[in-house]
Short mmCIF file of C-alpha atoms and ligand atoms in Angstrom, two decimals:
data_model
loop_
_atom_site.label_atom_id
_atom_site.label_comp_id
_atom_site.label_asym_id
_atom_site.label_seq_id
_atom_site.Cartn_x
_atom_site.Cartn_y
_atom_site.Cartn_z
CA MET B 14 -4.74 1.11 -40.84
CA PRO B 15 -3.93 -2.72 -39.32
CA ALA B 16 -0.17 -3.54 -41.63
CA ASN B 17 -1.50 -6.74 -42.13
CA PRO B 18 -5.41 -6.91 -43.33
CA GLU B 19 -5.82 -10.97 -43.49
CA ILE B 20 -4.75 -10.84 -39.96
CA ILE B 21 -7.13 -10.00 -36.65
CA TYR B 22 -4.76 -9.54 -34.23
CA PHE B 23 -6.37 -9.32 -30.80
CA ASP B 24 -2.25 -10.56 -28.74
CA ASN B 25 -1.45 -6.62 -27.82
CA ASN B 26 0.12 -7.67 -24.55
CA SER B 27 1.82 -10.01 -26.25
CA SER B 28 3.37 -7.03 -28.55
CA THR B 29 2.45 -4.27 -31.06
CA GLN B 30 2.35 -3.40 -34.36
CA VAL B 31 5.22 -0.49 -34.79
CA ASP B 32 3.15 2.55 -35.11
CA PRO B 33 4.05 3.87 -39.19
CA GLU B 34 4.45 7.67 -37.04
CA VAL B 35 7.16 5.98 -34.95
CA LEU B 36 8.90 4.37 -37.71
CA GLU B 37 9.30 6.89 -39.64
CA GLU B 38 11.05 9.25 -37.25
CA MET B 39 14.06 6.21 -36.82
CA MET B 40 14.06 5.86 -40.61
CA PRO B 41 17.07 8.35 -41.01
CA PHE B 42 19.07 7.22 -37.74
CA LEU B 43 18.80 3.45 -40.11
CA THR B 44 20.15 5.14 -43.19
CA SER B 45 21.97 8.77 -42.92
CA ARG B 46 21.64 9.05 -39.46
CA TYR B 47 24.39 6.58 -38.07
CA GLY B 48 27.04 8.86 -36.16
CA ASN B 49 27.68 7.87 -32.65
CA PRO B 50 26.24 9.84 -30.08
CA SER B 51 29.51 9.60 -28.36
CA GLY B 52 31.54 11.43 -31.34
CA SER B 53 32.13 14.63 -30.79
CA HIS B 54 31.52 15.66 -34.11
CA ARG B 55 28.30 17.47 -35.24
CA PHE B 56 27.42 14.48 -36.98
CA GLY B 57 27.21 13.14 -33.05
CA ALA B 58 25.87 16.15 -31.75
CA GLN B 59 22.88 16.25 -33.75
CA VAL B 60 21.80 12.37 -32.94
CA LYS B 61 22.78 13.44 -29.21
CA GLU B 62 19.67 15.81 -29.82
CA ALA B 63 17.48 12.82 -30.57
CA ILE B 64 18.52 10.62 -28.12
CA GLU B 65 17.91 13.59 -25.45
CA LEU B 66 14.24 14.11 -27.72
CA ALA B 67 13.45 10.98 -26.40
CA HIS B 68 14.20 11.01 -23.04
CA THR B 69 11.89 13.83 -22.42
CA ARG B 70 9.38 12.59 -24.78
CA VAL B 71 9.21 9.75 -22.17
CA ALA B 72 9.32 11.27 -19.53
CA ASN B 73 6.34 13.44 -20.39
CA LEU B 74 4.51 10.48 -20.68
CA LEU B 75 5.76 9.77 -17.18
CA GLY B 76 5.51 12.88 -15.75
CA CYS B 77 9.05 12.58 -14.22
CA LEU B 78 12.25 14.56 -15.17
CA PRO B 79 14.73 13.44 -18.49
CA ASN B 80 16.97 12.72 -16.55
CA GLU B 81 15.34 10.31 -15.00
CA ILE B 82 15.10 8.04 -17.31
CA VAL B 83 17.08 5.35 -18.71
CA PHE B 84 17.38 3.09 -22.26
CA THR B 85 17.57 -0.09 -22.13
CA SER B 86 17.33 -3.27 -24.45
CA GLY B 87 13.53 -3.80 -22.75
CA GLY B 88 11.19 -4.57 -19.80
CA THR B 89 13.56 -7.77 -18.33
CA GLU B 90 16.97 -5.45 -18.43
CA SER B 91 14.83 -3.11 -16.52
CA ASP B 92 13.15 -5.19 -14.23
CA ASN B 93 16.75 -7.12 -13.91
CA THR B 94 18.79 -3.78 -13.29
CA ALA B 95 15.88 -2.30 -10.75
CA LEU B 96 16.50 -5.29 -8.21
CA HIS B 97 20.16 -6.03 -8.94
CA SER B 98 20.30 -2.19 -8.06
CA ALA B 99 18.34 -2.55 -5.09
CA LEU B 100 20.47 -4.65 -3.46
CA GLN B 101 23.99 -3.82 -4.81
CA MET B 102 22.89 -0.10 -2.64
CA SER B 103 21.96 -1.81 1.11
CA PRO B 104 24.45 -3.83 0.84
CA GLU B 105 23.41 -5.69 4.86
CA ARG B 106 19.88 -6.04 3.43
CA ARG B 107 19.24 -9.65 2.01
CA HIS B 108 15.76 -10.02 1.45
CA ILE B 109 12.79 -9.46 -1.77
CA VAL B 110 8.89 -9.16 -2.02
CA THR B 111 6.48 -9.89 -4.61
CA THR B 112 4.36 -11.02 -5.63
CA SER B 113 2.77 -14.84 -6.58
CA VAL B 114 1.22 -13.19 -10.21
CA GLU B 115 4.64 -11.06 -11.67
CA HIS B 116 6.63 -11.63 -15.43
CA ASN B 117 8.85 -14.07 -15.24
CA ALA B 118 11.51 -11.10 -15.92
CA VAL B 119 10.81 -10.02 -11.63
CA LEU B 120 9.71 -14.08 -10.63
CA ASN B 121 12.88 -15.80 -12.54
CA TYR B 122 15.27 -13.37 -11.76
CA CYS B 123 14.17 -13.40 -8.22
CA GLU B 124 14.73 -17.28 -8.15
CA ALA B 125 18.56 -16.56 -9.10
CA LEU B 126 18.94 -14.27 -6.54
CA GLY B 127 17.84 -17.24 -4.05
CA ARG B 128 20.40 -19.08 -5.23
CA ARG B 129 23.15 -16.02 -4.33
CA GLY B 130 21.74 -15.80 -1.10
CA CYS B 131 18.94 -13.73 -1.04
CA SER B 132 15.89 -14.39 0.51
CA VAL B 133 12.12 -14.34 -1.12
CA THR B 134 8.58 -13.54 0.13
CA ILE B 135 6.21 -14.48 -2.28
CA VAL B 136 3.04 -12.41 -1.99
CA PRO B 137 -0.16 -14.25 -3.11
CA VAL B 138 -2.91 -13.28 -4.68
CA ASP B 139 -6.97 -14.23 -4.43
CA GLU B 140 -9.84 -15.48 -6.78
CA GLU B 141 -9.59 -11.95 -8.66
CA GLY B 142 -6.02 -10.82 -8.84
CA HIS B 143 -5.76 -8.85 -5.74
CA LEU B 144 -3.12 -8.53 -3.01
CA ASP B 145 -4.11 -8.61 0.56
CA LEU B 146 -1.75 -5.36 1.04
CA LYS B 147 -1.28 -5.92 5.19
CA GLU B 148 -0.13 -9.10 4.03
CA LEU B 149 2.43 -7.10 1.79
CA GLU B 150 3.49 -5.25 4.68
CA ASN B 151 4.35 -7.60 6.83
CA ALA B 152 5.72 -9.46 4.13
CA ILE B 153 9.17 -6.48 4.84
CA ARG B 154 11.53 -7.05 7.29
CA PRO B 155 13.99 -5.05 8.76
CA GLU B 156 16.80 -6.98 6.12
CA THR B 157 14.48 -5.86 3.15
CA ALA B 158 16.06 -4.02 0.34
CA VAL B 159 13.30 -3.96 -2.10
CA VAL B 160 9.70 -4.47 -2.63
CA SER B 161 9.07 -5.30 -6.64
CA VAL B 162 4.89 -4.85 -7.41
CA MET B 163 3.98 -4.85 -11.55
CA TRP B 164 1.74 -1.87 -12.52
CA ALA B 165 -0.72 -3.96 -14.26
CA ASN B 166 -1.07 -8.21 -15.43
CA ASN B 167 0.30 -9.41 -18.56
CA GLU B 168 -2.35 -12.24 -18.59
CA THR B 169 -5.47 -10.92 -17.05
CA GLY B 170 -4.68 -6.59 -16.64
CA VAL B 171 -6.19 -6.67 -12.92
CA PHE B 172 -4.40 -3.64 -11.64
CA PHE B 173 -2.62 -3.29 -8.67
CA PRO B 174 -2.88 -0.30 -6.26
CA ILE B 175 0.05 1.13 -7.57
CA PRO B 176 -0.05 4.36 -4.91
CA GLU B 177 -0.52 2.73 -1.55
CA ILE B 178 1.46 0.06 -2.45
CA ALA B 179 4.28 2.15 -2.60
CA ASP B 180 3.36 4.28 0.32
CA ILE B 181 3.73 1.75 2.52
CA CYS B 182 7.10 1.30 0.84
CA ARG B 183 7.99 4.89 1.56
CA ARG B 184 6.90 4.25 5.22
CA LYS B 185 9.12 1.22 5.82
CA GLY B 186 12.05 2.54 4.33
CA VAL B 187 12.63 0.06 1.20
CA PHE B 188 13.53 0.47 -2.13
CA PHE B 189 9.98 0.38 -4.22
CA HIS B 190 9.75 -0.84 -7.81
CA THR B 191 7.33 -1.64 -10.49
CA ASP B 192 6.87 -3.16 -13.76
CA ALA B 193 4.31 -1.43 -15.79
CA VAL B 194 5.53 -2.40 -19.11
CA GLN B 195 1.68 -3.23 -19.36
CA GLY B 196 1.07 -0.08 -18.10
CA VAL B 197 2.31 2.24 -20.13
CA GLY B 198 0.59 3.85 -22.13
CA LYS B 199 -2.66 2.04 -21.96
CA THR B 200 -3.11 3.83 -18.57
CA GLU B 201 -1.98 7.53 -17.00
CA ILE B 202 0.94 7.63 -15.24
CA ASP B 203 2.19 10.48 -12.69
CA LEU B 204 5.32 9.70 -11.60
CA ALA B 205 5.82 13.57 -9.94
CA GLU B 206 3.07 12.49 -7.60
CA LEU B 207 4.45 8.71 -6.04
CA PRO B 208 7.08 7.76 -4.35
CA ILE B 209 8.24 5.04 -6.79
CA HIS B 210 12.03 4.42 -6.73
CA PHE B 211 11.82 1.97 -9.73
CA LEU B 212 9.42 1.93 -13.24
CA SER B 213 10.07 -0.55 -16.08
CA LEU B 214 8.95 -0.65 -19.17
CA SER B 215 9.36 -1.66 -22.72
CA GLY B 216 9.03 -0.43 -26.01
CA HIS B 217 7.06 -3.02 -27.83
CA LYS B 218 3.92 -3.10 -26.06
CA LEU B 219 3.16 0.57 -27.23
CA HIS B 220 3.62 0.14 -30.83
CA ALA B 221 7.25 1.01 -30.71
CA PRO B 222 9.83 -1.66 -31.70
CA LYS B 223 11.14 -4.79 -29.83
CA GLY B 224 14.66 -5.07 -28.21
CA VAL B 225 14.32 -1.82 -26.38
CA GLY B 226 12.86 -0.12 -22.78
CA ALA B 227 13.35 1.98 -19.89
CA LEU B 228 13.94 2.19 -16.19
CA TYR B 229 12.97 5.31 -14.61
CA VAL B 230 15.35 5.87 -12.07
CA ASN B 231 13.73 8.49 -9.03
CA ARG B 232 16.40 11.14 -8.81
CA LYS B 233 16.67 10.69 -5.40
CA ALA B 234 17.35 6.94 -5.26
CA ARG B 235 20.84 5.54 -4.89
CA PHE B 236 21.45 3.64 -7.89
CA GLN B 237 23.94 0.83 -9.12
CA PRO B 238 24.07 0.13 -12.80
CA LEU B 239 23.38 -3.68 -14.09
CA LEU B 240 25.78 -2.95 -17.24
CA ILE B 241 29.22 -1.56 -16.81
CA GLY B 242 31.13 0.01 -19.20
CA GLY B 243 31.35 3.38 -21.12
CA PRO B 244 29.59 6.76 -20.00
CA GLN B 245 26.27 6.18 -21.96
CA GLU B 246 22.87 7.00 -20.45
CA SER B 247 25.01 8.96 -17.37
CA GLY B 248 26.66 5.74 -16.50
CA ARG B 249 23.81 3.91 -15.53
CA ARG B 250 23.69 1.85 -18.45
CA ALA B 251 26.69 1.40 -20.48
CA GLY B 252 26.85 0.17 -24.10
CA THR B 253 26.44 2.06 -27.45
CA ASP B 254 22.80 3.61 -27.41
CA ASN B 255 20.31 1.30 -29.15
CA VAL B 256 19.58 5.25 -31.47
CA PRO B 257 16.90 4.15 -34.27
CA SER B 258 15.34 2.26 -31.30
CA ILE B 259 15.40 5.08 -29.12
CA VAL B 260 14.11 7.58 -30.92
CA GLY B 261 11.07 5.00 -31.84
CA LEU B 262 10.73 4.23 -28.46
CA GLY B 263 10.33 8.47 -28.04
CA LYS B 264 8.15 8.84 -30.41
CA ALA B 265 5.54 6.23 -29.67
CA ALA B 266 5.55 7.37 -25.88
CA GLU B 267 4.75 10.94 -27.42
CA ILE B 268 1.99 9.67 -29.48
CA ALA B 269 0.52 7.42 -26.64
CA GLN B 270 0.48 10.85 -24.16
CA GLN B 271 -1.36 12.57 -26.95
CA LYS B 272 -4.04 9.92 -27.84
CA ILE B 273 -4.36 8.00 -24.26
CA GLU B 274 -7.77 8.94 -23.42
CA GLU B 275 -9.37 8.44 -26.75
CA GLU B 276 -7.48 5.75 -27.48
CA ASN B 277 -8.47 3.58 -23.97
CA SER B 278 -12.73 4.20 -24.70
CA ARG B 279 -12.27 3.16 -27.69
CA VAL B 280 -10.27 -0.04 -27.20
CA ARG B 281 -12.23 -0.48 -23.82
CA ALA B 282 -15.20 -0.39 -26.32
CA LEU B 283 -14.41 -2.91 -28.63
CA ARG B 284 -12.94 -5.14 -25.38
CA ASP B 285 -16.20 -4.67 -23.80
CA ARG B 286 -18.47 -5.55 -26.92
CA PHE B 287 -16.13 -9.04 -27.37
CA GLU B 288 -16.88 -9.84 -23.87
CA GLN B 289 -20.54 -9.14 -23.26
CA THR B 290 -21.36 -10.48 -26.73
CA LEU B 291 -19.23 -13.72 -25.64
CA ILE B 292 -20.50 -14.06 -22.30
CA THR B 293 -24.42 -13.83 -23.75
CA GLU B 294 -24.37 -16.06 -26.85
CA LEU B 295 -22.24 -18.43 -25.12
CA GLU B 296 -22.88 -20.12 -21.44
CA ASP B 297 -19.90 -20.74 -18.77
CA VAL B 298 -17.79 -18.02 -20.05
CA LEU B 299 -15.86 -16.80 -16.67
CA VAL B 300 -13.53 -13.59 -16.47
CA ASN B 301 -10.25 -14.21 -14.78
CA GLY B 302 -9.95 -11.59 -13.04
CA ASP B 303 -11.67 -8.65 -11.39
CA ARG B 304 -14.03 -7.41 -14.54
CA SER B 305 -13.70 -3.15 -12.51
CA ARG B 306 -10.18 -3.02 -12.28
CA ARG B 307 -8.13 -3.83 -14.99
CA LEU B 308 -6.91 -2.67 -18.41
CA PRO B 309 -9.03 -1.45 -20.93
CA ASN B 310 -7.68 -3.78 -23.46
CA THR B 311 -7.65 -6.78 -21.48
CA CYS B 312 -10.03 -9.81 -21.43
CA ASN B 313 -8.83 -13.40 -20.79
CA LEU B 314 -11.84 -15.80 -20.63
CA ALA B 315 -12.64 -19.54 -19.67
CA PHE B 316 -14.77 -20.84 -21.65
CA THR B 317 -16.04 -23.87 -19.36
CA GLY B 318 -15.83 -27.43 -21.40
CA ALA B 319 -13.71 -26.55 -24.63
CA ASN B 320 -10.06 -26.39 -24.08
CA ALA B 321 -7.98 -23.58 -24.85
CA GLN B 322 -5.47 -24.92 -26.93
CA ALA B 323 -7.75 -26.50 -30.16
CA ILE B 324 -9.85 -22.47 -29.32
CA LEU B 325 -6.36 -20.83 -30.70
CA LEU B 326 -5.78 -23.42 -33.39
CA LYS B 327 -8.94 -22.96 -34.96
CA LEU B 328 -8.93 -19.39 -34.77
CA ASP B 329 -5.29 -19.12 -35.70
CA GLN B 330 -7.04 -20.65 -38.72
CA GLU B 331 -9.38 -17.72 -39.46
CA GLY B 332 -6.25 -15.44 -38.92
CA ILE B 333 -7.65 -14.27 -35.48
CA CYS B 334 -4.60 -13.77 -33.05
CA CYS B 335 -5.18 -14.41 -29.61
CA SER B 336 -3.05 -16.37 -26.42
CA LEU B 337 -2.66 -19.15 -24.27
CA GLY B 338 -3.83 -18.90 -20.51
CA SER B 339 -0.97 -21.69 -20.27
CA SER B 340 2.57 -22.24 -21.92
CA CYS B 341 4.16 -24.78 -23.08
CA THR B 342 7.08 -25.71 -21.11
CA THR B 343 9.49 -28.70 -22.23
CA GLY B 344 6.77 -30.41 -24.53
CA SER B 345 3.81 -30.35 -22.11
CA ILE B 346 1.39 -27.47 -21.46
CA GLN B 347 1.34 -26.56 -18.22
CA PRO B 348 -1.36 -23.62 -16.98
CA SER B 349 -0.40 -20.22 -16.86
CA HIS B 350 1.26 -19.22 -13.49
CA VAL B 351 -0.84 -16.00 -13.32
CA LEU B 352 -4.12 -18.15 -13.47
CA ARG B 353 -2.55 -20.91 -11.12
CA ALA B 354 -1.91 -17.74 -8.60
CA MET B 355 -5.21 -17.30 -8.62
CA HIS B 356 -6.04 -20.48 -7.17
CA PHE B 357 -8.09 -21.81 -10.82
CA SER B 358 -8.14 -25.26 -11.40
CA THR B 359 -6.16 -26.74 -14.27
CA GLU B 360 -9.48 -27.94 -16.04
CA ARG B 361 -10.62 -23.39 -15.65
CA ALA B 362 -6.85 -22.48 -16.29
CA ARG B 363 -6.55 -25.47 -19.74
CA SER B 364 -9.96 -23.90 -21.13
CA SER B 365 -8.93 -20.05 -20.83
CA LEU B 366 -7.34 -17.34 -23.28
CA ARG B 367 -6.30 -14.21 -23.62
CA PHE B 368 -7.34 -11.13 -26.02
CA SER B 369 -5.68 -8.69 -26.06
CA PHE B 370 -6.97 -5.28 -28.35
CA GLY B 371 -4.96 -2.23 -29.46
CA ARG B 372 -4.56 1.09 -31.53
CA PHE B 373 -4.72 -0.61 -35.10
CA ASN B 374 -8.03 -3.34 -33.81
CA THR B 375 -11.44 -2.35 -35.38
CA GLY B 376 -15.29 -3.38 -35.14
CA ALA B 377 -15.10 -5.36 -38.23
CA GLU B 378 -12.51 -7.22 -36.49
CA VAL B 379 -14.37 -8.07 -33.19
CA ASP B 380 -17.60 -8.46 -35.80
CA ARG B 381 -15.84 -10.73 -37.37
CA ALA B 382 -14.61 -12.93 -34.19
CA LEU B 383 -17.61 -12.52 -32.79
CA GLU B 384 -18.44 -14.39 -35.81
CA VAL B 385 -16.36 -17.87 -35.43
CA LEU B 386 -15.88 -17.50 -31.95
CA PRO B 387 -19.07 -18.70 -30.50
CA ARG B 388 -19.38 -21.28 -33.28
CA ILE B 389 -15.71 -23.07 -32.61
CA VAL B 390 -16.38 -22.88 -28.95
CA ARG B 391 -19.70 -25.26 -29.14
CA LYS B 392 -18.68 -27.10 -31.73
CA LEU B 393 -15.44 -28.20 -29.48
CA ARG B 394 -17.79 -28.30 -26.34
CA GLU B 395 -20.15 -30.79 -28.37
CA LEU B 396 -16.97 -33.47 -29.55
CA SER B 397 -16.32 -33.40 -25.53
CA PRO B 398 -19.13 -32.54 -23.10
CA ALA B 399 -17.39 -34.73 -20.29
CA PRO B 400 -15.14 -31.67 -18.56
CA VAL B 401 -11.47 -31.20 -20.14
N1 PLP D 504 7.04 -8.05 -17.95
C1 PLP D 504 5.66 -7.79 -18.50
C2 PLP D 504 4.67 -7.44 -16.75
C3 PLP D 504 5.32 -8.53 -18.77
O1 PLP D 504 3.93 -8.12 -20.28
C4 PLP D 504 6.87 -8.17 -20.49
C5 PLP D 504 6.97 -8.58 -22.09
O2 PLP D 504 6.12 -9.57 -21.85
C6 PLP D 504 7.95 -7.89 -19.36
C7 PLP D 504 7.97 -7.84 -18.30
C8 PLP D 504 9.14 -8.47 -20.51
O3 PLP D 504 9.66 -7.16 -22.05
P1 PLP D 504 10.43 -7.26 -22.58
O4 PLP D 504 10.03 -8.51 -23.82
O5 PLP D 504 10.47 -5.44 -23.28
O6 PLP D 504 11.81 -8.07 -22.31
#
């Protein structure tokens, strides 16, 4: 059940509703079970057990070992930690390879590393959002410490071929990190089969709370923490554990593992019906990104001849939430770096919206959006027949 029946929430790549079962599991740790898991009394030991269970549950979802999971404050910290650790462990190597469509948690961290003397190669993508793997391989140099490539793009949903990229990195002898914040819970991931050193995930993208995440650290990978202090997370992430949220993330991982198949086919059907109806009913609706290789929940559409911000505002007035293909920086609307990196014109980016579906969406919500959205787009096109 959606928590807010008056809202139609198609912005699940941005954040998700906490699952009621997750909240239920967390509640004792926000009320009666407040002991510090590092405490040496029984009260603390019970909490420690709950943290251990969360390690096991997240590990089960990813096909790794419980002690390969390090809890963090979210995707951003996990991404920063992976890159930091790889550079610390190879002090003679000062080069990073990444892609033009990564989240800012990777791109802006790389930019900061650039100011601290590292060099960064940013591998471009094509119009469908894909990488040229030869180009990626050629970008790896003897001084490369780490390659960071996301599992699936947050704006278009397009998948990168992670097994192939992990294999290239293994052959070249460099660390490989993948930002799987959008992939975890929406696609099967089996780390037992993959030569990946680090993988990032974030709780609030899979129905756990905001401000909690995890970094998978392969047991064979040498590691240096980003946060230094107490011995928490086996010395890999200092700071008193965010117990309620870690417990919540563990439960969310367990639910995701149980529901992944059924949920993916249900959500994919909602997304496909939504997308296909718009393409059929409205002229000049373009899908941004490869339709055949993307997350089942995401669609990024360009409504040629209509301004996306105006559509978003009108949808918002109707209680429908989605997301712009552009972002507001210092008061002006900038096309998203992802759509720009895919070589789209500013016009196309400015007419683009992302709809991301999830566990609590229903067919009735899609029906309602399909009633409202074509009307809004037609009206806006009439008002501005010239290109936006
Ligand atoms: N990486 C990707 C691909 C994301 O989509 C996000 C969040 O939007 C992040 C990283 C950052 O995660 P968090 O919000 O948990 O810091």
